[in-house]
């Protein structure tokens, strides 16, 4: 086949009709579980002013320095949203959502954009579902956030994963630890990778995340954040761990887990799957107690997570989990001749008003071609309507599974198909 002249932008994909049922089934699961947790959905624009993204995620993060799709329009520079924590916090502050009272438990589903090098499980437009719990510093919020995340994978049947957990401390603990880390690594500066050397001053904790071989020896010997947490952060971390144990959610403490955005404080976590290959992070999140204030709101603690939907669907494929059943068309009307076609067209709305799915030939093809289409559409029943049937007001209803035909009036057809549908499977 000749290469088409136009195709999707690099790292972006079309979700085709054969794939949309799985997406819808996944979205349905997320909505249902969110309702059970009493979370409410929030939808924000695809674009945000670049200054919000920079402020929210951090000027020096990989996302902001390398991965944002940004453009100028008039006086404003916009960015296609690379994640939703900063936009949801912006919305919380802008609309004074705190005035609704209580803790805001907001979830979302939607596309995000990051100009990364595309590979399996890494796209430039990808989808996340996620949750932001704004207004609670209590470990219950962290535990429920993680429990919701785990519940989605549990319900789908993805069981093979690791939950890594860390506390990167509050501001005070972190500033202290950063200095200790800098002092520890500074003597080895010249031996560190170029990237880690750049991070040493402003963002030394990101060095712990480095995959560069030359850094590993120094990372292994470096002081651990756990030894520098103040009492508040330590107690909070203990409570989160205890809560997860009570809920039977297995986790591993990973002192090197620092995450890629600057807004995190205290709890940080990541869920990874061995079924995913090199892009193995299914989901990640943590606490961000300073972000609301950073974006102009009152000091308000918060915690959340986001999960990659493409990665979840890749894991389903690897594990042979199918999220949706093949959809079945209840009725296909095969019609022969102009009059029968007109009758078919007018009978469709009646069938649909009874909750049945119904379709007919759109192109005036032969009976054989129409029957072929009925088969291709996995139709449960076919109505055959020609001149004779129309004159007698008795149509042929064919049960496609049993290959049995009966002559029925339009009314009888509806009651027969409805009775069939309501029978337990
Ligand atoms: P994140 O770790 O950057 O966190 O992204 C969360 C998840 O999105 C990842 O674990 C991964 O599954 C998926 N993901 C990220 N980038 C890509 C990509 N290029 N292609 C496919 N999937 C991708 C956040 O976004 C934070 N906002 C999470 C959060 C919410 N923290 C607190 N609240």
Coordinates of C-alpha atoms and ligand atoms in Angstrom, one line a residue:
X1 CA 0.0 0.0 0.0
X2 CA 1.2 3.5 -0.8
X3 CA 2.2 5.6 2.2
X4 CA -0.5 8.1 3.0
X5 CA 0.3 11.7 2.5
X6 CA -0.8 12.7 6.0
X7 CA -0.5 10.9 9.2
X8 CA -0.7 11.5 13.0
X9 CA 2.0 13.7 14.5
X10 CA 5.1 11.9 15.8
X11 CA 4.3 10.1 19.1
X12 CA 0.5 10.5 18.7
X13 CA -1.9 7.8 17.7
X14 CA -5.5 7.5 16.6
X15 CA -7.7 5.3 18.8
X16 CA -9.5 3.3 16.2
X17 CA -13.0 1.8 16.3
X18 CA -11.7 -1.6 17.3
X19 CA -9.9 -0.1 20.3
X20 CA -12.5 2.4 21.6
X21 CA -14.6 -0.3 23.4
X22 CA -11.6 -1.0 25.7
X23 CA -11.1 2.7 26.4
X24 CA -14.8 3.1 27.2
X25 CA -14.8 0.1 29.4
X26 CA -11.7 1.4 31.3
X27 CA -13.3 4.9 31.6
X28 CA -16.5 3.3 32.9
X29 CA -14.5 1.4 35.6
X30 CA -12.8 4.6 36.7
X31 CA -16.1 6.5 36.9
X32 CA -17.7 3.6 38.9
X33 CA -14.9 3.2 41.3
X34 CA -14.6 7.0 41.8
X35 CA -18.3 7.2 42.7
X36 CA -17.8 4.5 45.3
X37 CA -15.0 6.6 46.9
X38 CA -17.1 9.7 46.6
X39 CA -14.7 11.5 44.3
X40 CA -16.0 14.1 41.9
X41 CA -14.9 14.6 38.3
X42 CA -13.1 17.8 37.2
X43 CA -12.4 18.8 33.6
X44 CA -10.0 21.6 32.7
X45 CA -8.8 23.0 29.4
X46 CA -6.2 21.2 27.3
X47 CA -4.1 24.4 27.3
X48 CA -2.8 26.3 30.3
X49 CA -0.7 29.5 30.4
X50 CA 3.0 28.3 30.3
X51 CA 3.8 30.3 33.4
X52 CA 1.4 28.1 35.4
X53 CA 3.1 24.9 34.2
X54 CA 6.5 26.3 34.9
X55 CA 5.6 27.5 38.3
X56 CA 3.6 24.4 39.2
X57 CA 6.0 21.6 37.9
X58 CA 9.3 23.5 38.4
X59 CA 11.6 25.4 36.0
X60 CA 14.4 22.9 36.1
X61 CA 12.4 19.7 35.7
X62 CA 12.8 17.5 32.5
X63 CA 9.2 18.2 31.6
X64 CA 9.5 22.0 31.6
X65 CA 13.0 22.2 30.1
X66 CA 12.6 19.6 27.4
X67 CA 9.1 18.2 27.0
X68 CA 6.5 20.9 26.9
X69 CA 4.6 21.8 23.7
X70 CA 4.4 25.6 24.0
X71 CA 3.3 28.3 21.6
X72 CA 2.7 32.0 21.6
X73 CA -0.7 33.5 20.8
X74 CA -1.1 37.2 21.3
X75 CA 0.5 38.2 24.6
X76 CA 0.2 34.8 26.1
X77 CA 2.4 31.7 25.9
X78 CA 0.4 28.5 26.2
X79 CA 1.4 25.0 27.0
X80 CA -0.5 21.8 26.1
X81 CA -1.0 20.3 29.6
X82 CA 1.7 17.8 30.4
X83 CA -0.1 16.7 33.6
X84 CA -3.1 17.8 35.6
X85 CA -2.0 18.4 39.2
X86 CA -1.0 22.1 38.5
X87 CA -4.1 22.8 36.4
X88 CA -6.4 21.2 39.0
X89 CA -4.8 23.3 41.7
X90 CA -5.1 26.4 39.5
X91 CA -8.8 25.6 39.2
X92 CA -9.2 25.0 42.9
X93 CA -7.7 28.4 43.7
X94 CA -9.4 30.3 40.8
X95 CA -12.9 29.0 41.8
X96 CA -12.4 29.0 45.5
X97 CA -13.3 25.4 45.6
X98 CA -12.4 25.3 49.3
X99 CA -15.6 27.3 49.9
X100 CA -17.6 24.2 48.9
X101 CA -16.5 23.0 52.3
X102 CA -14.6 19.9 53.3
X103 CA -11.8 18.2 51.5
X104 CA -12.0 18.4 47.7
X105 CA -11.6 14.9 46.2
X106 CA -11.3 15.5 42.5
X107 CA -10.6 12.9 39.7
X108 CA -10.0 13.3 36.0
X109 CA -9.5 11.4 32.8
X110 CA -8.0 13.0 29.7
X111 CA -5.1 13.5 27.3
X112 CA -1.7 15.0 28.3
X113 CA 1.1 16.1 26.1
X114 CA 4.9 15.7 26.5
X115 CA 7.4 16.0 23.7
X116 CA 9.4 12.9 24.7
X117 CA 11.2 10.4 22.4
X118 CA 8.4 8.0 21.5
X119 CA 8.7 4.3 22.2
X120 CA 6.5 1.5 23.5
X121 CA 4.5 2.9 26.4
X122 CA 5.7 6.4 25.8
X123 CA 3.8 8.8 23.6
X124 CA 3.6 12.5 23.0
X125 CA -0.1 12.6 23.5
X126 CA -1.1 10.0 26.1
X127 CA -3.9 9.7 28.6
X128 CA -4.0 9.7 32.3
X129 CA -6.6 9.1 34.9
X130 CA -5.9 10.6 38.3
X131 CA -7.0 12.0 41.6
X132 CA -6.2 15.1 43.6
X133 CA -7.3 15.2 47.3
X134 CA -7.0 18.9 48.3
X135 CA -7.4 20.1 51.9
X136 CA -6.1 17.3 54.1
X137 CA -2.7 16.7 55.6
X138 CA -3.9 13.5 57.3
X139 CA -2.3 10.2 56.3
X140 CA -5.9 8.9 55.6
X141 CA -5.9 11.0 52.4
X142 CA -2.6 9.4 51.3
X143 CA -3.9 6.0 52.1
X144 CA -7.2 6.4 50.3
X145 CA -5.4 7.9 47.3
X146 CA -3.2 4.8 47.0
X147 CA -6.1 2.5 47.7
X148 CA -8.1 4.0 44.9
X149 CA -5.2 3.6 42.5
X150 CA -4.7 0.0 43.5
X151 CA -8.5 -0.7 43.3
X152 CA -8.5 0.1 39.6
X153 CA -5.8 -2.4 38.8
X154 CA -7.3 -5.0 41.1
X155 CA -10.7 -4.7 39.5
X156 CA -9.2 -5.1 36.1
X157 CA -7.1 -8.1 37.2
X158 CA -3.6 -6.7 36.9
X159 CA -1.8 -8.1 39.9
X160 CA 1.8 -8.2 38.9
X161 CA 3.3 -5.0 40.1
X162 CA 5.4 -3.3 42.7
X163 CA 4.3 -0.3 44.8
X164 CA 7.4 1.7 45.8
X165 CA 6.9 4.2 48.6
X166 CA 9.1 6.9 50.0
X167 CA 8.9 10.1 52.1
X168 CA 10.9 13.0 50.7
X169 CA 10.1 15.0 53.8
X170 CA 8.6 18.4 54.3
X171 CA 10.3 21.6 53.3
X172 CA 12.5 21.8 56.5
X173 CA 13.6 18.1 56.3
X174 CA 14.3 18.3 52.6
X175 CA 16.3 21.5 52.7
X176 CA 18.5 19.9 55.5
X177 CA 18.8 16.7 53.5
X178 CA 19.7 18.5 50.2
X179 CA 22.6 20.2 52.0
X180 CA 23.8 17.0 53.4
X181 CA 23.6 15.3 50.0
X182 CA 25.4 18.2 48.3
X183 CA 28.2 18.0 50.9
X184 CA 28.4 14.3 50.4
X185 CA 28.5 14.4 46.6
X186 CA 30.6 17.6 46.0
X187 CA 34.0 15.9 46.6
X188 CA 33.1 13.4 43.8
X189 CA 31.6 16.1 41.4
X190 CA 34.0 15.4 38.5
X191 CA 33.2 11.7 38.6
X192 CA 29.5 12.2 38.3
X193 CA 27.6 12.2 35.0
X194 CA 27.2 15.5 33.3
X195 CA 23.5 15.7 34.2
X196 CA 24.1 15.0 37.9
X197 CA 26.8 17.6 38.0
X198 CA 24.2 20.1 36.7
X199 CA 21.8 19.0 39.3
X200 CA 24.2 19.2 42.2
X201 CA 23.5 22.8 43.1
X202 CA 19.8 23.3 42.5
X203 CA 18.2 19.9 42.6
X204 CA 20.6 17.3 44.2
X205 CA 17.8 14.9 45.1
X206 CA 17.1 14.2 41.4
X207 CA 20.6 12.7 41.3
X208 CA 19.2 9.8 43.3
X209 CA 16.9 9.1 40.3
X210 CA 19.9 8.9 37.9
X211 CA 20.2 5.8 35.7
X212 CA 23.8 6.8 34.6
X213 CA 26.2 4.0 35.5
X214 CA 29.0 6.4 36.7
X215 CA 26.6 7.8 39.3
X216 CA 25.5 4.5 40.9
X217 CA 28.5 4.0 43.2
X218 CA 28.0 7.5 44.8
X219 CA 24.2 7.1 45.0
X220 CA 24.6 3.8 46.9
X221 CA 26.9 5.4 49.4
X222 CA 25.0 8.7 49.8
X223 CA 23.1 9.5 53.0
X224 CA 19.5 8.4 53.1
X225 CA 16.5 10.8 53.3
X226 CA 14.9 8.7 56.0
X227 CA 17.7 9.7 58.4
X228 CA 17.0 13.4 57.9
X229 CA 13.2 13.5 58.3
X230 CA 12.0 15.6 61.1
X231 CA 9.5 14.2 63.6
X232 CA 6.4 15.3 61.8
X233 CA 7.5 13.8 58.5
X234 CA 8.6 10.6 60.2
X235 CA 5.3 10.1 62.0
X236 CA 3.3 10.9 58.9
X237 CA 5.3 8.3 56.9
X238 CA 4.9 5.7 59.6
X239 CA 1.1 6.3 59.5
X240 CA 1.0 5.9 55.8
X241 CA 2.9 2.6 55.9
X242 CA 0.8 1.3 58.8
X243 CA -2.5 2.2 56.9
X244 CA -1.3 0.4 53.8
X245 CA -0.5 -2.7 55.9
X246 CA -3.9 -2.6 57.5
X247 CA -5.4 -2.5 54.0
X248 CA -3.2 -5.4 52.9
X249 CA -1.6 -3.3 50.2
X250 CA 2.0 -4.6 49.8
X251 CA 4.7 -1.9 49.2
X252 CA 8.5 -1.5 49.2
X253 CA 10.2 1.5 50.7
X254 CA 12.5 2.9 48.1
X255 CA 14.7 5.7 49.5
X256 CA 15.8 6.7 46.0
X257 CA 12.3 7.4 44.8
X258 CA 12.2 11.2 44.3
X259 CA 9.7 11.7 41.3
X260 CA 10.1 14.1 38.5
X261 CA 8.1 17.2 39.6
X262 CA 9.3 19.8 42.1
X263 CA 6.0 20.0 43.9
X264 CA 6.3 16.9 46.0
X265 CA 6.6 16.9 49.8
X266 CA 6.5 13.9 52.2
X267 CA 4.8 10.9 50.6
X268 CA 6.0 9.8 47.1
X269 CA 5.0 6.6 45.4
X270 CA 5.2 4.8 42.1
X271 CA 3.5 1.7 40.8
X272 CA 5.5 -0.3 38.2
X273 CA 4.8 -3.4 36.3
X274 CA 7.3 -6.0 34.9
X275 CA 4.9 -6.6 32.0
X276 CA 5.6 -3.2 30.5
X277 CA 9.3 -3.3 29.4
X278 CA 11.5 -0.2 29.8
X279 CA 8.6 2.2 30.4
X280 CA 7.4 0.3 33.4
X281 CA 5.7 3.0 35.5
X282 CA 2.0 2.4 35.5
X283 CA 1.2 5.2 37.9
X284 CA 2.8 7.7 40.3
X285 CA 2.0 10.4 42.8
X286 CA 2.5 11.8 46.2
X287 CA 1.9 14.7 48.5
X288 CA 2.3 18.3 47.5
X289 CA 1.5 20.4 50.6
X290 CA 3.0 23.7 49.2
X291 CA 1.6 23.8 45.7
X292 CA -1.7 25.5 46.5
X293 CA 0.1 28.4 48.1
X294 CA 2.7 28.5 45.4
X295 CA -0.1 29.0 42.8
X296 CA -1.7 31.8 44.9
X297 CA -4.1 30.0 47.3
X298 CA -4.1 29.7 51.0
X299 CA -1.7 27.2 52.5
X300 CA -3.6 23.9 51.8
X301 CA -2.1 20.4 52.0
X302 CA -2.9 17.9 49.2
X303 CA -2.0 14.5 47.8
X304 CA -2.8 12.8 44.5
X305 CA -1.7 10.4 41.8
X306 CA -2.0 9.9 38.0
X307 CA -1.9 6.7 36.0
X308 CA -1.0 6.2 32.3
X309 CA -4.0 4.7 30.5
X310 CA -2.0 3.4 27.4
X311 CA 0.3 1.6 29.8
X312 CA -2.6 0.0 31.6
X313 CA -4.0 -1.2 28.3
X314 CA -0.6 -2.5 27.2
X315 CA -0.5 -4.5 30.5
X316 CA -4.0 -5.9 29.7
X317 CA -2.8 -7.0 26.3
X318 CA 0.3 -8.7 27.7
X319 CA -1.9 -10.5 30.3
X320 CA -4.7 -11.3 27.8
X321 CA -7.2 -9.4 29.8
X322 CA -10.1 -8.1 27.7
X323 CA -11.9 -5.2 29.1
X324 CA -14.9 -5.1 26.7
X325 CA -17.1 -7.7 25.2
X326 CA -17.7 -7.7 21.5
X327 CA -20.7 -5.5 20.9
X328 CA -23.7 -7.3 19.3
X329 CA -26.2 -5.5 17.1
X330 CA -29.7 -6.6 18.0
X331 CA -31.3 -6.2 14.7
X332 CA -30.3 -5.6 11.1
X333 CA -33.0 -5.0 8.5
X334 CA -32.4 -6.5 5.1
X335 CA -34.8 -4.6 2.8
X336 CA -35.4 -5.2 -0.9
X337 CA -37.0 -2.5 -3.1
X338 CA -37.7 1.2 -2.5
X339 CA -40.8 0.7 -0.5
X340 CA -39.3 -1.8 1.8
X341 CA -36.3 0.4 2.3
X342 CA -38.6 3.3 3.3
X343 CA -40.4 1.0 5.7
X344 CA -37.1 -0.2 7.2
X345 CA -36.0 3.4 7.7
X346 CA -39.2 4.3 9.5
X347 CA -39.1 1.1 11.7
X348 CA -35.5 1.8 13.0
X349 CA -36.5 4.6 15.3
X350 CA -39.3 2.4 16.8
X351 CA -36.8 -0.4 17.5
X352 CA -34.3 2.0 19.0
X353 CA -37.0 3.6 21.2
X354 CA -37.5 0.1 22.8
X355 CA -33.8 0.1 23.7
X356 CA -32.7 -2.1 20.9
X357 CA -29.7 -1.5 18.6
X358 CA -30.8 -1.5 15.0
X359 CA -29.3 -0.8 11.6
X360 CA -29.9 -1.3 7.9
X361 CA -28.1 -1.2 4.6
X362 CA -27.1 2.4 3.6
X363 CA -26.1 1.7 0.0
X364 CA -29.0 -0.2 -1.7
X365 CA -27.1 -3.5 -2.1
X366 CA -28.3 -7.0 -3.0
X367 CA -29.9 -9.2 -0.5
X368 CA -26.8 -11.4 -0.4
X369 CA -24.6 -8.4 0.3
X370 CA -26.9 -7.2 3.0
X371 CA -26.9 -10.7 4.7
X372 CA -23.2 -10.6 4.5
X373 CA -23.1 -7.3 6.3
X374 CA -25.5 -8.6 8.9
X375 CA -23.1 -11.4 9.6
X376 CA -20.1 -9.1 9.7
X377 CA -21.8 -6.9 12.3
X378 CA -22.5 -9.9 14.5
X379 CA -26.2 -9.3 14.3
X380 CA -28.4 -11.3 16.7
X381 CA -31.6 -11.0 14.5
X382 CA -32.2 -10.1 11.0
X383 CA -35.5 -8.8 9.6
X384 CA -36.1 -9.6 6.0
X385 CA -38.5 -7.2 4.3
X386 CA -39.4 -7.3 0.6
X387 CA -42.5 -6.4 -1.4
X388 CA -44.5 -9.5 -0.3
X389 CA -43.7 -9.1 3.4
X390 CA -44.7 -5.4 3.2
X391 CA -48.1 -6.3 1.5
X392 CA -48.8 -9.0 4.1
X393 CA -47.5 -6.9 7.0
X394 CA -45.6 -10.1 8.1
X395 CA -41.8 -10.0 8.0
X396 CA -39.2 -12.7 8.3
X397 CA -37.3 -12.6 11.6
X398 CA -34.2 -14.7 11.4
X399 CA -32.4 -15.8 14.6
X400 CA -28.8 -15.6 13.3
X401 CA -27.4 -18.0 16.0
X402 CA -29.9 -20.7 15.4
X403 CA -30.6 -20.1 11.7
X404 CA -34.4 -20.3 12.4
X405 CA -36.9 -18.1 10.7
X406 CA -40.4 -17.0 11.7
X407 CA -43.0 -14.8 10.1
X408 CA -44.1 -12.0 12.5
X409 CA -45.8 -8.6 12.5
X410 CA -43.7 -5.6 13.4
X411 CA -45.2 -5.6 16.9
X412 CA -44.5 -9.2 17.4
X413 CA -40.9 -8.7 16.2
X414 CA -40.3 -6.2 18.9
X415 CA -41.8 -8.3 21.7
X416 CA -39.9 -11.4 20.5
X417 CA -36.5 -9.6 20.5
X418 CA -37.2 -7.9 23.8
X419 CA -38.2 -11.2 25.4
X420 CA -35.0 -12.8 24.1
X421 CA -32.9 -9.9 25.4
X422 CA -34.4 -10.1 28.9
X423 CA -33.7 -13.8 29.2
X424 CA -30.8 -14.5 31.5
X425 CA -27.7 -15.4 29.6
Ligands
LIG1 P1 3.9 11.2 36.3 O1 4.7 10.2 37.0 O2 4.6 12.2 35.4 O3 3.0 11.9 37.3 O4 2.8 10.5 35.3 C1 1.9 9.6 35.8 C2 1.8 8.4 34.8 O5 1.5 8.9 33.5 C3 3.1 7.6 34.6 O6 3.3 6.7 35.7 C4 2.9 6.9 33.3 O7 2.1 5.8 33.5 C5 2.1 8.0 32.5 N1 2.9 8.7 31.6 C6 3.7 9.7 31.8 N2 4.3 10.1 30.7 C7 3.9 9.3 29.7 C8 4.1 9.3 28.3 N3 4.9 10.1 27.7 N4 3.5 8.3 27.6 C9 2.6 7.4 28.2 N5 2.4 7.5 29.5 C10 3.0 8.4 30.3 C11 2.1 13.0 37.1 O8 1.8 13.3 36.0 C12 1.6 13.7 38.4 N6 0.7 14.8 37.9 C13 0.9 12.7 39.2 C14 0.4 13.3 40.5 C15 -0.9 13.6 40.7 N7 1.1 13.6 41.6 C16 0.2 14.2 42.4 N8 -1.0 14.2 41.9

